[in-house]
JSON list of C-alpha atoms in Angstrom, two decimals:
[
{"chain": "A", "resi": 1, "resn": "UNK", "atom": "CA", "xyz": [-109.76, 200.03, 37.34]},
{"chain": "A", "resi": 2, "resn": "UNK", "atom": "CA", "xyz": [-110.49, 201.95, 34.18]},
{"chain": "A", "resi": 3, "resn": "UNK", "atom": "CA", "xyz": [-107.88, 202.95, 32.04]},
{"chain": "A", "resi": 4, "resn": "UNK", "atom": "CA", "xyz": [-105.56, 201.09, 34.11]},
{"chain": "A", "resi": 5, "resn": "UNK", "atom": "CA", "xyz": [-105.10, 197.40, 32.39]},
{"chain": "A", "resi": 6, "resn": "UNK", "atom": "CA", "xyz": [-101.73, 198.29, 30.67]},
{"chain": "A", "resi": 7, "resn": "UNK", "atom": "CA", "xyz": [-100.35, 198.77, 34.06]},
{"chain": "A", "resi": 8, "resn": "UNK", "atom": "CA", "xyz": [-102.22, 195.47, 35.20]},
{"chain": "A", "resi": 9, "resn": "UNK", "atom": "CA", "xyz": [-100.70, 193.64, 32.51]},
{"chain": "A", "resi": 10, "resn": "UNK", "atom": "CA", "xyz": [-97.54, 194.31, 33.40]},
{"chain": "A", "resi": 11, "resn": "UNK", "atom": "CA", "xyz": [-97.79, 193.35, 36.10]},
{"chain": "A", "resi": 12, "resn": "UNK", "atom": "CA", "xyz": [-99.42, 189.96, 35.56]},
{"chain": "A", "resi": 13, "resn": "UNK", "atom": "CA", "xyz": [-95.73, 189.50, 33.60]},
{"chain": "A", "resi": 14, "resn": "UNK", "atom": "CA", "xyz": [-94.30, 190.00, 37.14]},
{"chain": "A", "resi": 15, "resn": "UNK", "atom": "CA", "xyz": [-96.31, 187.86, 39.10]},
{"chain": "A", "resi": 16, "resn": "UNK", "atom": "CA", "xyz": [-95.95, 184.84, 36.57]},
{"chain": "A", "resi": 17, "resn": "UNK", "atom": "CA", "xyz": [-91.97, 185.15, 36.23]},
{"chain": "A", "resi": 18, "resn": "UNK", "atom": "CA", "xyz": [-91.72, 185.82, 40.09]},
{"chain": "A", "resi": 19, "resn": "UNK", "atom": "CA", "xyz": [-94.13, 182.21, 40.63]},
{"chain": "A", "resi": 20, "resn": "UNK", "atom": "CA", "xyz": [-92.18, 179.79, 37.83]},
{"chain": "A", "resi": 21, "resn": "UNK", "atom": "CA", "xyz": [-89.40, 179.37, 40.83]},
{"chain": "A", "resi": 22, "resn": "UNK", "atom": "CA", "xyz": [-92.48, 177.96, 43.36]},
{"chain": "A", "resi": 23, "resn": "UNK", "atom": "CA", "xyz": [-92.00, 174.37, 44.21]},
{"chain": "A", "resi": 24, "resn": "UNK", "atom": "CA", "xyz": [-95.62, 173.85, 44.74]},
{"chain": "A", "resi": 25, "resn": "UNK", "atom": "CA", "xyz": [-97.11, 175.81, 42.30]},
{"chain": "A", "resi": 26, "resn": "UNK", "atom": "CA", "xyz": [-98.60, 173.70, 39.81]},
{"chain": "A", "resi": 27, "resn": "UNK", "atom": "CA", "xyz": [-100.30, 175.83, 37.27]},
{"chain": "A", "resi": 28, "resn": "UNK", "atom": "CA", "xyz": [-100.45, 179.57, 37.48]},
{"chain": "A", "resi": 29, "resn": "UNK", "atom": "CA", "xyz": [-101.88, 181.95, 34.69]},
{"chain": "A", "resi": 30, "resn": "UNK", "atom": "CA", "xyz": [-103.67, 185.13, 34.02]},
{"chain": "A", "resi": 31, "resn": "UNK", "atom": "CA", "xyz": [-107.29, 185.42, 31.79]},
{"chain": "A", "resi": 32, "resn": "UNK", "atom": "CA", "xyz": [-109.31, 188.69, 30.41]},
{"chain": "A", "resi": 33, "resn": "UNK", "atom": "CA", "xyz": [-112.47, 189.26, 28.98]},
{"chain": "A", "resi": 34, "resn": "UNK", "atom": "CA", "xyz": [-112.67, 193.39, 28.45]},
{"chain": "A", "resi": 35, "resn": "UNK", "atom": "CA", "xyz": [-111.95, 194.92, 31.49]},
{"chain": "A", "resi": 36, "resn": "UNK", "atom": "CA", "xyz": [-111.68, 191.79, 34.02]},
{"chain": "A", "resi": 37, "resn": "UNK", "atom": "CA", "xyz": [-108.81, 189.32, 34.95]},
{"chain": "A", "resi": 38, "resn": "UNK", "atom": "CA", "xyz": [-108.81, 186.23, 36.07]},
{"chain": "A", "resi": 39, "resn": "UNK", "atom": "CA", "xyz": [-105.77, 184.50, 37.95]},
{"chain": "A", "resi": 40, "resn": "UNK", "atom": "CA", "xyz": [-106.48, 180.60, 37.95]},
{"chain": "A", "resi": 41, "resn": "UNK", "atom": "CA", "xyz": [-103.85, 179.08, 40.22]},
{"chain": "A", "resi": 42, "resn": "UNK", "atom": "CA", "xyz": [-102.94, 175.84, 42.28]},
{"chain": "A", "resi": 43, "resn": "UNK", "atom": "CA", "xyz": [-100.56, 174.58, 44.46]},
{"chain": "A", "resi": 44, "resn": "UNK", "atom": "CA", "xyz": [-99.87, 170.98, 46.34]},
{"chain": "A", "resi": 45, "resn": "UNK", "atom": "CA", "xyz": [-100.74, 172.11, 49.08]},
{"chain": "A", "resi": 46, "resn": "UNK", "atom": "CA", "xyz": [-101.78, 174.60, 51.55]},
{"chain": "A", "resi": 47, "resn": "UNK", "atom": "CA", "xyz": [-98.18, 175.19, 52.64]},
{"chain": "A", "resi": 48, "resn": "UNK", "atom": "CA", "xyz": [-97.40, 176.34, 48.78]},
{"chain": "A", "resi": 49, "resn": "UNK", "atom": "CA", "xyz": [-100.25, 178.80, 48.81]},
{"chain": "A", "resi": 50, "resn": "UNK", "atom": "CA", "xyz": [-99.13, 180.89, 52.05]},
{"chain": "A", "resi": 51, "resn": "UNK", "atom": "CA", "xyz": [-95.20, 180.53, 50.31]},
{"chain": "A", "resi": 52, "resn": "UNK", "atom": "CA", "xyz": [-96.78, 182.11, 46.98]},
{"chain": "A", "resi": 53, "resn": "UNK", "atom": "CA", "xyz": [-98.33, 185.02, 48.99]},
{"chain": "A", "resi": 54, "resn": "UNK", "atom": "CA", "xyz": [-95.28, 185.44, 50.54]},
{"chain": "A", "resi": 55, "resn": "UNK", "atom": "CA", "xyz": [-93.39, 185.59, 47.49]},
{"chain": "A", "resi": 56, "resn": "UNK", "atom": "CA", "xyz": [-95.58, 187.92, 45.80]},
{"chain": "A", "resi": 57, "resn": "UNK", "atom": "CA", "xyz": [-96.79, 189.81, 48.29]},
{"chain": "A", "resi": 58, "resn": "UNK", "atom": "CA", "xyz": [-94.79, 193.05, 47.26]},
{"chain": "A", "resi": 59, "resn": "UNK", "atom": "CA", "xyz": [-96.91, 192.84, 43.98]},
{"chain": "A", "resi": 60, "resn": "UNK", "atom": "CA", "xyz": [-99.90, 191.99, 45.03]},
{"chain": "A", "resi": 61, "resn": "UNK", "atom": "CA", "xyz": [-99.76, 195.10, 47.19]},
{"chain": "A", "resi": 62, "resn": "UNK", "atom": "CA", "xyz": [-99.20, 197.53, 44.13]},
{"chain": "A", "resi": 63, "resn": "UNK", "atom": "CA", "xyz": [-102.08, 195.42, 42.10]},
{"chain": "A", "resi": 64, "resn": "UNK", "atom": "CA", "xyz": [-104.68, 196.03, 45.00]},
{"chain": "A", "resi": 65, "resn": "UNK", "atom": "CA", "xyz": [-103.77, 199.76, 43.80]},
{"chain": "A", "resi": 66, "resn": "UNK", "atom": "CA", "xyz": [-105.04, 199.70, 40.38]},
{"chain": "A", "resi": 67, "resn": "UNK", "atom": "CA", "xyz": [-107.52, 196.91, 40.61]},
{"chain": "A", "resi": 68, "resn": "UNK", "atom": "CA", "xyz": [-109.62, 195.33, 43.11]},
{"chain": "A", "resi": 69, "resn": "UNK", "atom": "CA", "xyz": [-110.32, 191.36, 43.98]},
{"chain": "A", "resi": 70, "resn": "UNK", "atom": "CA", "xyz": [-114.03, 190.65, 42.42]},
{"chain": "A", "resi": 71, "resn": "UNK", "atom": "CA", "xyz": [-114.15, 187.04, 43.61]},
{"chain": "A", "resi": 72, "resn": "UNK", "atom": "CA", "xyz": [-111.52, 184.76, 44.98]},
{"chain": "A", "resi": 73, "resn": "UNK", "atom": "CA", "xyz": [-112.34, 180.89, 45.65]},
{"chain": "A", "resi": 74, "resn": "UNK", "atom": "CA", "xyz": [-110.45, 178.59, 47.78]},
{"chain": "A", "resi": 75, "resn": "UNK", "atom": "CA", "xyz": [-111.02, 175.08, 46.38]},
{"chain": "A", "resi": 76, "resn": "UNK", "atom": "CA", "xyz": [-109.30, 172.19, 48.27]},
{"chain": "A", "resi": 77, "resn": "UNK", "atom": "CA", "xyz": [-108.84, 168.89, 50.82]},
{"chain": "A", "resi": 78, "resn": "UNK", "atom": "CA", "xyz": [-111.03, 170.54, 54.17]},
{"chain": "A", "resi": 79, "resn": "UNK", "atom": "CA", "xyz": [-107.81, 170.05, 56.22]},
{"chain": "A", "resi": 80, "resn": "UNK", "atom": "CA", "xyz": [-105.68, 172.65, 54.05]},
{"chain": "A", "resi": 81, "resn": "UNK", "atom": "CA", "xyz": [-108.50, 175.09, 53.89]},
{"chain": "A", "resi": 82, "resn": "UNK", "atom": "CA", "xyz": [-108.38, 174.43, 57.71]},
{"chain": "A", "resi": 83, "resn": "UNK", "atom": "CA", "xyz": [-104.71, 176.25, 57.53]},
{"chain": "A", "resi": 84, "resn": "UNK", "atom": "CA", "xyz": [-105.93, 179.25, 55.18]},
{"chain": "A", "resi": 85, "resn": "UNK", "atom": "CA", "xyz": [-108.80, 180.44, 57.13]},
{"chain": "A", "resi": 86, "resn": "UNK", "atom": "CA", "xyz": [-106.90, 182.61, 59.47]},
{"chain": "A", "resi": 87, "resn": "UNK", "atom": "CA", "xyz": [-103.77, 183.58, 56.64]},
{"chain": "A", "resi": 88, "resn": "UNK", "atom": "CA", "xyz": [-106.65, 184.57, 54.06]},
{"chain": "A", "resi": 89, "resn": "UNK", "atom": "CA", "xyz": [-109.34, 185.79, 56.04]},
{"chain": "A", "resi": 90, "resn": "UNK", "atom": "CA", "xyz": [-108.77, 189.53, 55.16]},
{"chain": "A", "resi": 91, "resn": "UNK", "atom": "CA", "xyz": [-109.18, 188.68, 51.49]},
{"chain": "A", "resi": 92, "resn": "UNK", "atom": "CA", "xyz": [-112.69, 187.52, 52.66]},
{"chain": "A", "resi": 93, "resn": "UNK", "atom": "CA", "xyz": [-112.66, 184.32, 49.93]},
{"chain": "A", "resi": 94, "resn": "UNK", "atom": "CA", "xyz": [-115.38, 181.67, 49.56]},
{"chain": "A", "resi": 95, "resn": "UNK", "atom": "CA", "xyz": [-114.17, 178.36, 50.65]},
{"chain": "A", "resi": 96, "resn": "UNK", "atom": "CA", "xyz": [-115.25, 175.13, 48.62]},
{"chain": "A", "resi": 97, "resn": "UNK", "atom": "CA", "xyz": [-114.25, 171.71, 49.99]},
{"chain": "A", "resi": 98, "resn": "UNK", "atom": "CA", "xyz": [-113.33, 169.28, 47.57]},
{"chain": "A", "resi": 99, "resn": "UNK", "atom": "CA", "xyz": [-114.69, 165.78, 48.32]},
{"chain": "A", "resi": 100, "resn": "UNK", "atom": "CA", "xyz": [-114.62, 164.22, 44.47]},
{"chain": "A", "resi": 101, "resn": "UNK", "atom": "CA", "xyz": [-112.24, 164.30, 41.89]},
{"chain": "A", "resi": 102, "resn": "UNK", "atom": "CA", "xyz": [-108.40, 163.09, 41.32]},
{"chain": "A", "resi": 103, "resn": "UNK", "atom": "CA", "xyz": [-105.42, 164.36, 40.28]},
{"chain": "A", "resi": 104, "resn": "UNK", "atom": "CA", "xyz": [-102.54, 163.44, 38.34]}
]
C-alpha cells in the first residue's frame, strides 16, 4: 500500500531469515519495481510449501496488513498441486501444471 514499502521491506528481511532454516525450500527471494514486490519461491515438494506457510504464517498475517497479494501462481508436478488445492484455496492462486522441464 502507499507509503507503506519501508514497513514491507522489513519485513521481507523477516520472512527470508525466518525461511533459510526450511529443509525444502530451495530458493526464496524478494523483487521490486516502484511500488510492487515480487516473492519468487520453491520448494521440493508440496509438503515444504504447507511447512513454509506454517512457519511464516505470523508474518504473512501482518504483510496482508500493509499490502495485498496481486497474483500468486502455483507451478508444479499435478499430484502436489493435488495437496494445495484445499490448504491454498483462500489465497485464490492460479494453478499451472508442469509437464516439461528438469531440475537439478
Amino acid at each position: 500500500n502507499e507509503g507503506k514499502m519501508g514497513e514491507f521491506k522489513s519485513l521481507c528481511e523477516k520472512f527470508v531469515a525466518q525461511t533459510k532454516s526450511e529443509r525444502a525450500c530451495v530458493h526464496y527471494a524478494f523483487s521490486f519495481s516502484g511500488d510492487a514486490a515480487h516473492c519468487r519461491e520453491g520448494y521440493d515438494d508440496a509438503a515444504g510449501v504447507l511447512a513454509h506457510l506454517d512457519n511464516v504464517g505470523a508474518l504473512l498475517t501482518q504483510a496482508l496488513k500493509i499490502a495485498q497479494i496481486t497474483r500468486l501462481e502455483v507451478h508444479g508436478p499435478a499430484d502436489q498441486l493435488d495437496e494445495l488445492r484445499a490448504p491454498l484455496a483462500n489465497l485464490n492462486p492460479q494453478w499451472f501444471t508442469v509437464e516439461y522441464g528438469f531440475r537439478r
